[in-house]
Coordinates of C-alpha atoms and ligand atoms in Angstrom, one line a residue:
X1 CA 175.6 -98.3 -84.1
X2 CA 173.5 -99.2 -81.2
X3 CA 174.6 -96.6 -79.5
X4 CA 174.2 -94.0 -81.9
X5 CA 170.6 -95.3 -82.4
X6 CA 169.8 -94.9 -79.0
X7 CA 170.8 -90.9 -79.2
X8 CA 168.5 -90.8 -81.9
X9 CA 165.7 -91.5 -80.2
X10 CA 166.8 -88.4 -77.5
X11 CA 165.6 -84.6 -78.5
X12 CA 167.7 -82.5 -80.3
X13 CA 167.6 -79.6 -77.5
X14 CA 168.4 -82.2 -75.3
X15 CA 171.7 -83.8 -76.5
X16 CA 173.3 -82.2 -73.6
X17 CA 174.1 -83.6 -70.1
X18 CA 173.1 -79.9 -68.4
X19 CA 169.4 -80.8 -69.5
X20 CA 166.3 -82.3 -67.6
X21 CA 166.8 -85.8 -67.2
X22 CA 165.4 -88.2 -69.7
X23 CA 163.7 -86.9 -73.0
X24 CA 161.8 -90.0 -73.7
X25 CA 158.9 -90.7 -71.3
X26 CA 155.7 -92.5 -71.8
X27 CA 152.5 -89.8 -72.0
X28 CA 151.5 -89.9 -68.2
X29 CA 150.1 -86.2 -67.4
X30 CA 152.5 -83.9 -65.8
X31 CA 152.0 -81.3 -63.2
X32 CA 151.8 -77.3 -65.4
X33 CA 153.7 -78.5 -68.6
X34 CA 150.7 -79.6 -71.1
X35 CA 151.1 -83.1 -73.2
X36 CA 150.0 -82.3 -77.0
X37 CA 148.7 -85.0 -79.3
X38 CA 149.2 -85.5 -83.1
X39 CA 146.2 -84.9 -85.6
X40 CA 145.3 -87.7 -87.6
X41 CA 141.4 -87.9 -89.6
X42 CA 140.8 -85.1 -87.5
X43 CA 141.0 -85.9 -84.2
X44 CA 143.8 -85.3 -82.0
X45 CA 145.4 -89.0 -80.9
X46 CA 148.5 -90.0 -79.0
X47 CA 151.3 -92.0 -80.6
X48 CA 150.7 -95.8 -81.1
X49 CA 154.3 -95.8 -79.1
X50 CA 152.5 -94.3 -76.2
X51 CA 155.8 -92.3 -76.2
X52 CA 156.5 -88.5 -75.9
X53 CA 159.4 -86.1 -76.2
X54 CA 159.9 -83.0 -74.5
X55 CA 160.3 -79.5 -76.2
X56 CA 162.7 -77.5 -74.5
X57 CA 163.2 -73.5 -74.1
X58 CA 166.4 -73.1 -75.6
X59 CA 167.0 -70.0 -73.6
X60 CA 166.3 -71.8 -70.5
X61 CA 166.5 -75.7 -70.4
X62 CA 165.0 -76.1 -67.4
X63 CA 161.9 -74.6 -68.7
X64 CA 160.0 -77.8 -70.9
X65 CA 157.5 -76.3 -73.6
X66 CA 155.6 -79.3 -74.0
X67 CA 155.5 -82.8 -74.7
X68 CA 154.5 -83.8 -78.1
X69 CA 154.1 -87.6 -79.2
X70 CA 157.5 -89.8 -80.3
X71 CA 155.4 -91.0 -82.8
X72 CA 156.1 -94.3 -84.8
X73 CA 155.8 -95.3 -88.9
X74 CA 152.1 -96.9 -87.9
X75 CA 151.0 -93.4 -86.9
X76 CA 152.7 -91.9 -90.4
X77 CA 150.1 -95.0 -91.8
X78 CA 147.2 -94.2 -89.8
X79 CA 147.6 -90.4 -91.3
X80 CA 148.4 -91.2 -94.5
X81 CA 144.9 -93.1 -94.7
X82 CA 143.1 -90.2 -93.5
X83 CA 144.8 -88.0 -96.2
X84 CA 143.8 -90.8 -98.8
X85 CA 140.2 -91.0 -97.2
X86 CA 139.6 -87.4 -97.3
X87 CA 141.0 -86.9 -101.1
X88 CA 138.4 -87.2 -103.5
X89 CA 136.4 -84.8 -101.3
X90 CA 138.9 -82.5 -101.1
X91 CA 139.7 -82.2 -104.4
X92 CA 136.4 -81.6 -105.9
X93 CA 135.7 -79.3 -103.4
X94 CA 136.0 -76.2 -105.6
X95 CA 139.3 -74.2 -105.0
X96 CA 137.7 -70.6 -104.3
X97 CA 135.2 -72.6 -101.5
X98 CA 139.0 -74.1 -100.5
X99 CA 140.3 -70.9 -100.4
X100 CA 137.3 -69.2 -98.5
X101 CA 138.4 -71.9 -95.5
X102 CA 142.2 -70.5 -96.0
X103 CA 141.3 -66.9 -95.7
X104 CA 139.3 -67.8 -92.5
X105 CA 142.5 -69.4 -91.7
X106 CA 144.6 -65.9 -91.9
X107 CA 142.0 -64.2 -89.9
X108 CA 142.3 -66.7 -87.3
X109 CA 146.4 -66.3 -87.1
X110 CA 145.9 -62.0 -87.5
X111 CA 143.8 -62.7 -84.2
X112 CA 146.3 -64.8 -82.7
X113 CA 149.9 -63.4 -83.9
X114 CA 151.1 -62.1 -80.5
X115 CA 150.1 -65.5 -78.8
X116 CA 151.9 -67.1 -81.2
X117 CA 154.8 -65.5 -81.5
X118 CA 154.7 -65.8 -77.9
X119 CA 155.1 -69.5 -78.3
X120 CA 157.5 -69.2 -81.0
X121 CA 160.0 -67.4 -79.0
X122 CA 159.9 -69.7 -76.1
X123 CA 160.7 -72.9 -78.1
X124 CA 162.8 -71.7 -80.8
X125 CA 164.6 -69.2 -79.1
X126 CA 164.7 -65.8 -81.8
X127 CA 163.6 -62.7 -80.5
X128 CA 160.0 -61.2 -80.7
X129 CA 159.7 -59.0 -83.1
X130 CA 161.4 -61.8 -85.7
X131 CA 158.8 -64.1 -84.6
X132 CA 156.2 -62.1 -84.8
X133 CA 157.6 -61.5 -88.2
X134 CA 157.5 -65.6 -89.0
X135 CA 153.7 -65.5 -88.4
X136 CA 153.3 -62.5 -90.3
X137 CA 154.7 -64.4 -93.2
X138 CA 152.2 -67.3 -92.9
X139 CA 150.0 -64.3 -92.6
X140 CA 151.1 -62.9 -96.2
X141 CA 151.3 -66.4 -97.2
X142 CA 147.7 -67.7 -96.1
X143 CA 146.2 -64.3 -98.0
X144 CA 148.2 -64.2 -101.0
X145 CA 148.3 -67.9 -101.7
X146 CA 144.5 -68.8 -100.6
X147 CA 144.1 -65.8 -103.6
X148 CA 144.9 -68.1 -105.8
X149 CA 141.9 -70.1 -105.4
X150 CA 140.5 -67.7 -107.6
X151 CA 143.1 -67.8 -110.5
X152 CA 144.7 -71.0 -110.2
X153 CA 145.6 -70.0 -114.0
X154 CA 146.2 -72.5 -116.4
X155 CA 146.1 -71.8 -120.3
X156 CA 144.4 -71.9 -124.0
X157 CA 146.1 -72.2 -127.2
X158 CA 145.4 -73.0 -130.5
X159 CA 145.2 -77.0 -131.7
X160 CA 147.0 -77.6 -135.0
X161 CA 144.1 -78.8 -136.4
X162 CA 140.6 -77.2 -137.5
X163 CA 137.6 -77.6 -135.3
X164 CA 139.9 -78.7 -132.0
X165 CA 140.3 -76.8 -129.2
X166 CA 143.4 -77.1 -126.9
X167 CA 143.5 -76.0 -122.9
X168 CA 145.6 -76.8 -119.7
X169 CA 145.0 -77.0 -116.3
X170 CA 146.2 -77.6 -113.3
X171 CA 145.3 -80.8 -111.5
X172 CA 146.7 -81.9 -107.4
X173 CA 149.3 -84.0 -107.3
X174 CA 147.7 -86.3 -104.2
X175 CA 148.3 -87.1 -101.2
X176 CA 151.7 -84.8 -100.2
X177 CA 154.1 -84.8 -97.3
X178 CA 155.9 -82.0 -95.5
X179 CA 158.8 -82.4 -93.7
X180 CA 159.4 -78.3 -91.8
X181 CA 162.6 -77.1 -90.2
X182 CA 162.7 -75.5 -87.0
X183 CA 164.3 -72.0 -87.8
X184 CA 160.8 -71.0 -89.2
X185 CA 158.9 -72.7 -87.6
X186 CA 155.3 -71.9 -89.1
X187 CA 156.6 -69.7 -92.2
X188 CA 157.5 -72.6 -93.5
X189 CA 155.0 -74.7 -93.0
X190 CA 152.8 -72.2 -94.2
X191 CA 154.9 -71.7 -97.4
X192 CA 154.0 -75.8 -98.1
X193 CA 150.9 -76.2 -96.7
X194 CA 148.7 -73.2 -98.0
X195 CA 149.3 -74.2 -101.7
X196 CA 148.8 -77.7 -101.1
X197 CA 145.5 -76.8 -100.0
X198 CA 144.6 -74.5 -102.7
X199 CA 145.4 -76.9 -105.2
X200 CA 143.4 -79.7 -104.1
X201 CA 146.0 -81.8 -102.2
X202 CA 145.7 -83.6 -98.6
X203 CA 148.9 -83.6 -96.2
X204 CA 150.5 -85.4 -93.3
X205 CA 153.1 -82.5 -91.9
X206 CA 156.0 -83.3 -89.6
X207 CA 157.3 -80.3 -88.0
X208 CA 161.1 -80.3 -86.9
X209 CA 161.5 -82.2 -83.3
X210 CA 163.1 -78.8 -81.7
X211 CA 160.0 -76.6 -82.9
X212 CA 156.7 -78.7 -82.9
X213 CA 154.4 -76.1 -81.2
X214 CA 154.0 -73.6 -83.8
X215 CA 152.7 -76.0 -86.1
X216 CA 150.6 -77.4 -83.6
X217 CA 149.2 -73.9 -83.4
X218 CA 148.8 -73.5 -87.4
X219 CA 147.1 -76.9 -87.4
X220 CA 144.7 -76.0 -84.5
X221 CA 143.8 -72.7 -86.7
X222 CA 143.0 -74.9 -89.7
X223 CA 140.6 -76.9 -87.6
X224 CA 139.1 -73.7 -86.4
X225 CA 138.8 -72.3 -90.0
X226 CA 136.9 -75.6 -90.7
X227 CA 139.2 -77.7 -92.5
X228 CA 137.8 -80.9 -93.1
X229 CA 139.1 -83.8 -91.3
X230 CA 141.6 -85.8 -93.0
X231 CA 143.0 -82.9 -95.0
X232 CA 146.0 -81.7 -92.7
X233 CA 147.2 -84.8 -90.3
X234 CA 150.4 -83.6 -87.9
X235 CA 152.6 -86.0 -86.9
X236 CA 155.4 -85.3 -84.7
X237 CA 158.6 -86.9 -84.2
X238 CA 162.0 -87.5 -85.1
X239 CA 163.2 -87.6 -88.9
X240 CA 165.3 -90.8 -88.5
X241 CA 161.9 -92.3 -87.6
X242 CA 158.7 -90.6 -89.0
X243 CA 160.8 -88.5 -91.5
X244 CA 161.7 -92.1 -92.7
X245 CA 158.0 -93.6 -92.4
X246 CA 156.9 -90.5 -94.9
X247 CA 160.1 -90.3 -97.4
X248 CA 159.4 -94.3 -97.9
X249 CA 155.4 -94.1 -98.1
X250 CA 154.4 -95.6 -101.4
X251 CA 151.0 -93.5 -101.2
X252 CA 152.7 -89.9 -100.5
X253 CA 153.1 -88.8 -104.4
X254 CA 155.0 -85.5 -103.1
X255 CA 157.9 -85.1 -100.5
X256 CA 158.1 -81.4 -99.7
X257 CA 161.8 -80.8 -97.4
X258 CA 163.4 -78.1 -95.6
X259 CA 166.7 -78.6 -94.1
X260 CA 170.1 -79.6 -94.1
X261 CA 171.6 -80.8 -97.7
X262 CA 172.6 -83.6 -96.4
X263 CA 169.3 -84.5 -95.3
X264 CA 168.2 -83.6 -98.5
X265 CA 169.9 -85.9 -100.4
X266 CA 169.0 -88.3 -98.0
X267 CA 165.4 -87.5 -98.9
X268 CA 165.7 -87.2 -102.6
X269 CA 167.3 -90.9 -102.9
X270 CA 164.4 -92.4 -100.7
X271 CA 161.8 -90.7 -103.3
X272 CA 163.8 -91.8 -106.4
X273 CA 163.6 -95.0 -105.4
X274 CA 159.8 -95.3 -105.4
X275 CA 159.5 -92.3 -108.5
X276 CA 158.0 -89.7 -105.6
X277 CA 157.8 -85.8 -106.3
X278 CA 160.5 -84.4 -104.5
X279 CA 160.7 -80.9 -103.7
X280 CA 163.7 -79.5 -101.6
X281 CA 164.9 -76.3 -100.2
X282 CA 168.3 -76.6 -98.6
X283 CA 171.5 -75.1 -97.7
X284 CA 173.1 -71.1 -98.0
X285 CA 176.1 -69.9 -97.8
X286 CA 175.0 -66.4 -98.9
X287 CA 177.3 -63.4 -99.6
X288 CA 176.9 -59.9 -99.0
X289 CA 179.4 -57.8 -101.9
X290 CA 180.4 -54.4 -100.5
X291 CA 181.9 -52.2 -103.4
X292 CA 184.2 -49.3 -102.9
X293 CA 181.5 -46.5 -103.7
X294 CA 179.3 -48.6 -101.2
X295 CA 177.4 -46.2 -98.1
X296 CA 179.7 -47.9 -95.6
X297 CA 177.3 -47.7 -92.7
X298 CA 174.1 -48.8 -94.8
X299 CA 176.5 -52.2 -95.3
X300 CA 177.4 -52.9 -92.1
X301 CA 173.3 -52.5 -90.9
X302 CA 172.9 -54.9 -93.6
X303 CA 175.6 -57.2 -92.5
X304 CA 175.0 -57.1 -89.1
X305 CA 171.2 -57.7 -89.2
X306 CA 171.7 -60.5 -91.7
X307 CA 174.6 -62.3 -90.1
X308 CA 173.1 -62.1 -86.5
X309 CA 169.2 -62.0 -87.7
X310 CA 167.7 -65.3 -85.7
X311 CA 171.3 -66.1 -84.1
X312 CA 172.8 -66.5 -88.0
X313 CA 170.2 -69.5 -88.1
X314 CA 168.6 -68.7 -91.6
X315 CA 169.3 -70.6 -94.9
X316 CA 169.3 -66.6 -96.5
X317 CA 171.8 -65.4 -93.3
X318 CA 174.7 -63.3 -94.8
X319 CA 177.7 -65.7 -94.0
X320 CA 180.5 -64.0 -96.0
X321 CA 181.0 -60.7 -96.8
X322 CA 183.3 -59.6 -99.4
X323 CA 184.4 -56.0 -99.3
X324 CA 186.3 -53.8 -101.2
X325 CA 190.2 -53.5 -100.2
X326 CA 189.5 -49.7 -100.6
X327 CA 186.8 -50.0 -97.5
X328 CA 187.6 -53.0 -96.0
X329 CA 189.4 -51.5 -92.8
X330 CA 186.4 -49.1 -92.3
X331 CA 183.8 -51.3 -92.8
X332 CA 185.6 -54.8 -90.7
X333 CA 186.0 -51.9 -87.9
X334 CA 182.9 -51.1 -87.6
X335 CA 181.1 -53.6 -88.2
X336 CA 182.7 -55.3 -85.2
X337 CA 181.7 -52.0 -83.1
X338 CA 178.3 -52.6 -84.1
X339 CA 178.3 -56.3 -83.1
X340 CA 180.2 -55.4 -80.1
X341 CA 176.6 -53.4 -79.3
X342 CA 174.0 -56.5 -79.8
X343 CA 172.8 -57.5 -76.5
X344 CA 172.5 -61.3 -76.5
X345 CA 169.7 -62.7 -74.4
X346 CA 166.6 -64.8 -73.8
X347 CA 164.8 -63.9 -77.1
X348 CA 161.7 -63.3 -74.7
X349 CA 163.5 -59.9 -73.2
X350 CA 162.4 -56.7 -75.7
X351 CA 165.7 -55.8 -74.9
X352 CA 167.3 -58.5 -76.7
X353 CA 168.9 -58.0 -80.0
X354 CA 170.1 -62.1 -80.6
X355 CA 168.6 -65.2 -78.9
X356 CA 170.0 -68.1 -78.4
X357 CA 170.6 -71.0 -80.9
X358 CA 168.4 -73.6 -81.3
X359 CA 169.6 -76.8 -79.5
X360 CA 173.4 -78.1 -77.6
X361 CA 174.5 -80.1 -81.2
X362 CA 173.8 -76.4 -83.1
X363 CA 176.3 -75.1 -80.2
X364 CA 178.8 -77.7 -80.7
X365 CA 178.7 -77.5 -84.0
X366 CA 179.0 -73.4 -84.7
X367 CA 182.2 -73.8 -81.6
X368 CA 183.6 -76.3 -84.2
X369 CA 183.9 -73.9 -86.5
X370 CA 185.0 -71.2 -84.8
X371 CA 187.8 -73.1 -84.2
X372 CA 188.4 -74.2 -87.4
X373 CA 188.4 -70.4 -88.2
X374 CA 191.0 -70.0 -85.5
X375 CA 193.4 -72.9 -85.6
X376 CA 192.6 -74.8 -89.1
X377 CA 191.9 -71.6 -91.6
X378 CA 194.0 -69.0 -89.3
X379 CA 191.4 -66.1 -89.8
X380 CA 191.4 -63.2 -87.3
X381 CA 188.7 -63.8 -85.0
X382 CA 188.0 -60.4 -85.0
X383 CA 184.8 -60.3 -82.2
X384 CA 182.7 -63.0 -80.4
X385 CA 183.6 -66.1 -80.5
X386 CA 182.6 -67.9 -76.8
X387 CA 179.8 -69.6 -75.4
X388 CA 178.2 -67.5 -72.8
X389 CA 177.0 -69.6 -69.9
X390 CA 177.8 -67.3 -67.1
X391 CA 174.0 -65.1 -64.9
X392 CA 171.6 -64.9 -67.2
X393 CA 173.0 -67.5 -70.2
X394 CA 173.5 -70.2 -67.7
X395 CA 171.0 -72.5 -68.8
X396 CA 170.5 -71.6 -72.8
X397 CA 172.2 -71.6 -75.5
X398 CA 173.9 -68.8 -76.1
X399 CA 176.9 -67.9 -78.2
X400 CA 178.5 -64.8 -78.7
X401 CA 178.2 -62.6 -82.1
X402 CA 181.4 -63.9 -84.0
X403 CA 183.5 -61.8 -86.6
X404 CA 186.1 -63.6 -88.6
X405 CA 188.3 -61.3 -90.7
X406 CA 190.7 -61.7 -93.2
X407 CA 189.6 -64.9 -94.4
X408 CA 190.3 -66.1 -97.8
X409 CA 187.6 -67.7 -100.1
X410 CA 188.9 -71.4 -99.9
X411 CA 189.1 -71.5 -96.1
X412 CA 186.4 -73.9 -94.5
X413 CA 184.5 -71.1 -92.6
X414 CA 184.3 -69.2 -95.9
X415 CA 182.8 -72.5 -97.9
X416 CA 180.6 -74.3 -95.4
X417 CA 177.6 -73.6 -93.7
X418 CA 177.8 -73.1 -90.3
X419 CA 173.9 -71.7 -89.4
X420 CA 175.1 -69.7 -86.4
X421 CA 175.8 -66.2 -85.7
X422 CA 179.5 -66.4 -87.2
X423 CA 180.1 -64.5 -90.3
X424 CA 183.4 -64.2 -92.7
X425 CA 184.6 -60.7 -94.0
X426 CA 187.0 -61.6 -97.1
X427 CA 189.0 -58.5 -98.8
X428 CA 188.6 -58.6 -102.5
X429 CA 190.2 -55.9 -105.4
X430 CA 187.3 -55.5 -108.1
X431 CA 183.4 -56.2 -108.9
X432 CA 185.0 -58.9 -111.0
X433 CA 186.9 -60.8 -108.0
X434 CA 183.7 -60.5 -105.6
X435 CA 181.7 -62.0 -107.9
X436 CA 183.9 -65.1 -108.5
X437 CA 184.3 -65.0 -104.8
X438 CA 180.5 -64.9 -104.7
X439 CA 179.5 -67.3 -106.8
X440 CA 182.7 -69.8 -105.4
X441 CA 180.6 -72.1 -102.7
X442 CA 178.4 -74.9 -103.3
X443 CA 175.4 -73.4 -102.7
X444 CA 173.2 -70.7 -104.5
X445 CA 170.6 -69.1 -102.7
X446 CA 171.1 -65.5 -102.0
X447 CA 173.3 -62.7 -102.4
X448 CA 173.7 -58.8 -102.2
X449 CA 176.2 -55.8 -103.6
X450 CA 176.0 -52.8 -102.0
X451 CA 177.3 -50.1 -104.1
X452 CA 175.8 -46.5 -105.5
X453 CA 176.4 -47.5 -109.0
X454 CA 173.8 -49.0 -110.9
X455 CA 175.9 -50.4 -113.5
X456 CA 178.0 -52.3 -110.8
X457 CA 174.6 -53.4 -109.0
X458 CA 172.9 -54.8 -112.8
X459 CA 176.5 -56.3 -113.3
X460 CA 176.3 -58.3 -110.0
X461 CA 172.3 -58.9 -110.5
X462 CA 172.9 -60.5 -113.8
X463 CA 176.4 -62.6 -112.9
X464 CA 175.6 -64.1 -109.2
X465 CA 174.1 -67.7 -109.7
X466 CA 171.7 -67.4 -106.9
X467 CA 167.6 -67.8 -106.8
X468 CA 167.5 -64.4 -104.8
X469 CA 169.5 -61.6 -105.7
X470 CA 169.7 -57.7 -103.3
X471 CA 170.8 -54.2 -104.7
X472 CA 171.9 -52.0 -101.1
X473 CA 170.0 -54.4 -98.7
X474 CA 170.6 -57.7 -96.8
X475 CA 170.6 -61.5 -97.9
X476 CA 167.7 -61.9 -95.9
X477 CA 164.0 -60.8 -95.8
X478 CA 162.2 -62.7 -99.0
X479 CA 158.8 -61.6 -99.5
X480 CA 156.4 -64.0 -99.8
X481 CA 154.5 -63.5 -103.5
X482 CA 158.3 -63.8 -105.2
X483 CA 159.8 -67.3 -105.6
X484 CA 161.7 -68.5 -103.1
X485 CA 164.4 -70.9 -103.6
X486 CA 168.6 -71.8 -104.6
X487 CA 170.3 -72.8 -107.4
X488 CA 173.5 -76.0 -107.0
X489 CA 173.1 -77.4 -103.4
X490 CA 170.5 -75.3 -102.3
X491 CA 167.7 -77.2 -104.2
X492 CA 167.0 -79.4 -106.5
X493 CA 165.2 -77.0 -109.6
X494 CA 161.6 -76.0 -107.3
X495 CA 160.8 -72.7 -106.0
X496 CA 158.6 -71.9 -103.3
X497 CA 156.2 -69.0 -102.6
X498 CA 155.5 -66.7 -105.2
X499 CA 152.3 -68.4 -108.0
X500 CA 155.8 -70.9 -108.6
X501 CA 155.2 -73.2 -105.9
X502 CA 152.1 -74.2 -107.7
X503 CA 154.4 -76.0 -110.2
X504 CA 155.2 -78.0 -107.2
X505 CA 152.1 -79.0 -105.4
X506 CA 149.9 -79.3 -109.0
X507 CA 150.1 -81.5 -112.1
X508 CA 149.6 -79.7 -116.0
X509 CA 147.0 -81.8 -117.6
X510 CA 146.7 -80.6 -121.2
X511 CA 143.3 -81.7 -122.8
X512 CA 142.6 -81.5 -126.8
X513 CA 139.0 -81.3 -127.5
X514 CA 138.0 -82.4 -131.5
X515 CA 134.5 -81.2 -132.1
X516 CA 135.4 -81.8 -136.1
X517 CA 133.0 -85.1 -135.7
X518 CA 135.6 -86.8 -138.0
X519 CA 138.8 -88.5 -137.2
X520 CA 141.6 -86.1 -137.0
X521 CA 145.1 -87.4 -136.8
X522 CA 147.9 -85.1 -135.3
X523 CA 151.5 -85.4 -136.8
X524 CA 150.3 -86.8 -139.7
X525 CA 150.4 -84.3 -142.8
X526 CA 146.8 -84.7 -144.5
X527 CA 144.9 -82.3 -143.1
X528 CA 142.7 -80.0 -145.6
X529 CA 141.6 -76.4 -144.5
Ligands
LIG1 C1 165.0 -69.8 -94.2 O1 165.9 -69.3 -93.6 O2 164.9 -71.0 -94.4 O3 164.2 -64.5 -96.5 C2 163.9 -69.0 -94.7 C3 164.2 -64.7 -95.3 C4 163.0 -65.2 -94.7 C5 162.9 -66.7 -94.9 C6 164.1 -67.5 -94.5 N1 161.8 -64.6 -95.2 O4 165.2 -64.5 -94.7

């Protein structure tokens, strides 16, 4: 146990003995490589441990991001108190003049997207063009959400009584916390924190250890586009420790999560036990259905850029894909020749088509499974399947673009999710079998057909128990003014994006107003019109 505590306290990119030397240092400056600082009450403060961590290139562990602050439950305190502080103010600060600040907000990341993305790429490891794409969507996010500060819609409808009016409206929850994964690293965060905002809430955000830059850089925007202090507080660190401090904060009414299910639950149980909104966006295990009639090469575009799309490392990445026996050879054939073309690389390179994955327990992991694919299930390991660390990969993370084929539904690599650039091609007969297939793994995010029929393609849209459904396109690429979110172990009922997500990060409050001047009594079966 002791020993397994002390790894905790080591980050994540780090778990490997190739990397710099010890993670946990106290916050003496350091020649080129820049020491960040959390944001508490508006001002930007070390750690009360006095205690940083390093963020490290996954493409190149030698090269060290930054060193952000190992912070400690008393610095989750000192922020929660400046989300409290800053409340009432916010609140009654009226949500188009909230909005006004959020729109100054996307201006500031437009300006800034290359730079960003830029920074993106270097600690998370996915290729430009997909992080400049991750901005893009706090972009869409930041407009279309700050939007809302001018409908914020709630509702009238008639009072069963004369002379009483009846009315809802929306009201913020409080003082909310966000706990952000590192495979999107400011989409995310951008998904929770813009409609906190615009309904009236204050936040303490955590970004994921492996990723705390980019939300660094959003919170630095919101201070630029005049946030008040106290309204976003960062706080970086490790889950076991501030993820902890937050999920067990008597004065945080809302948990918002992205991650693993298992942290999830994890989560959920902490926020039970003090009655806590708890909002959670989890695992995928999402499939791609290829039909018979199906435009072969379309599907295997579609396959390719959703199963290798940010190194396989998305909770929407197309993980199995069932085909048609009738195209099954064609399409496992070339969609192997097409893998066989993806240039893997430092995501930095325009050249590269895959980066690396995130961190050495992500590598460990996804090799696990490959070899569970091999040995355990006994599926054809039909391209990829190696760590590169040979030239150019000798200090990263890289892993080849795997292929497993002829794997049944039940087999491990077919059920569980591996969030790496492995995917599982599975021969099925009928429409009818691909669904079951489909719809046979705990998890329900998202899921495709390819086909040319629409009969086939309404069948599928209507039968697949997912929260996102495709007709002839990938598992991947939500947009952000649709809800986004799972059904089973993917979440636990909440959607975000879309005007949904204001279900999560708002109260109803429905008010009856009697302007009768007598005493009206509802329920009870006297009243005279
Ligand atoms: C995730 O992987 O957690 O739909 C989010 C998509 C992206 C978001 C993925 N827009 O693939």
């Amino acid at each position: 146990m002791a020993q397994a505590k002390k790894a905790l306290v080591k980050s994540k990119k780090q778990r490997t003995p190739r990397t710099v030397g010890g993670s946990v240092k106290k916050s003496t400056p350091h020649s080129g490589v820049r020491t960040y600082q959390n944001y508490i009450g508006g001002k930007w403060v070390d750690s009360n441990s006095g205690e940083i961590f390093e963020n490290i290139n996954p493409a190149d562990t030698r090269d060290v991001v930054g060193r952000f602050p190992l912070s400690t439950r008393q610095d989750i305190n000192d922020a929660v108190n400046a989300a409290q502080e800053a409340f009432n103010r916010w609140r009654r600060t009226p949500a188009p003049r909230r909005a006004e600040i959020l729109f100054r907000l996307g201006e500031i990341l437009i300006r800034q997207k290359s730079a960003l993305a830029a920074d993106m790429t270097r600690e998370m490891g996915k290729v430009l063009k997909e992080t400049g794409g991750d901005v893009q969507e706090a972009i869409d996010c930041t407009y279309y959400t700050a939007g809302e500060g001018r409908r914020l819609h709630g509702f009238t409808t008639p009072a069963e009584m004369p002379d009483k009016f009846a009315m809802c409206v929306r009201q913020p929850v409080g003082l909310c916390g966000l706990i952000t994964p590192w495979n999107f690293p400011m989409a995310i965060p951008s998904w929770k924190l813009i409609p906190a905002l615009v309904c009236g809430n204050t936040v303490v955000i955590k970004p994921a250890e492996d990723t705390p830059l980019s939300t660094y850089n959003l919170v630095k925007a919101c201070e630029e586009a005049g946030i008040p202090p106290g309204v976003v507080n960062l706080v970086t660190g490790y889950g076991e420790t501030v993820g902890a401090a937050m999920t067990t904060h008597p004065a945080l009414r809302l948990i918002s999560f992205t991650g693993s299910t298992e942290t999830g639950r994890l989560v959920a149980s902490a926020c039970a036990d003090r009655n806590a909104i708890c909002s959670l966006e989890m695992g995928g295990k999402n499939v791609i259905m290829v039909m018979e009639d199906a435009d072969v090469d379309l599907a295997v575009e579609g396959a390719v850029w959703g199963a290798f799309g940010t190194s396989g490392q998305r909770c929407t990445a197309s993980s199995r894909i069932v085909v048609h026996k009738k195209v099954y050879k064609q399409f496992s054939k070339k969609l192997v020749e097409r893998a066989q073309t993806l240039r893997v690389g430092n995501g930095a390179d325009p050249r590269t088509d895959m980066g690396p994955v995130i961190n050495s327990e992500a590598i460990e992991k996804i090799r696990g499974y490959i070899d569970i694919g091999r040995h355990e299930d006994g599926a054809t390991l039909a391209h990829g399947g190696r760590r590169l660390t040979k030239g150019e990969y000798a200090n990263g993370f890289f892993i080849e673009p795997t292929v497993f084929t002829d794997v049944t539904p039940d087999m491990r690599i077919a059920q569980e999710e591996i969030f790496g650039p492995v995917t599982a091609v599975i021969p099925a007969n009928s429409l009818d079998e691909a669904i079951e297939i489909g719809n046979g793994v705990r998890y329900g995010l998202s899921a495709s057909i390819y086909t040319q029929d629409v009969n086939r393609a309404f069948e599928a849209m209507n039968e697949m128990y997912t929260g996102i459904f495709y007709v002839n396109a990938s598992t991947i690429g939500a947009e952000v003014h649709l809800p986004f979110g799972g059904t089973k172990a993917t979440g636990n009922g909440h959607r975000e994006a879309g005007t949904q997500v204001l279900d999560v990060f708002s109260e109803w409050k429905s008010i009856y107003v009697d302007y009768s001047g007598k005493l009206q009594r509802a329920q009870i079966d006297d009243v005279k019109i």
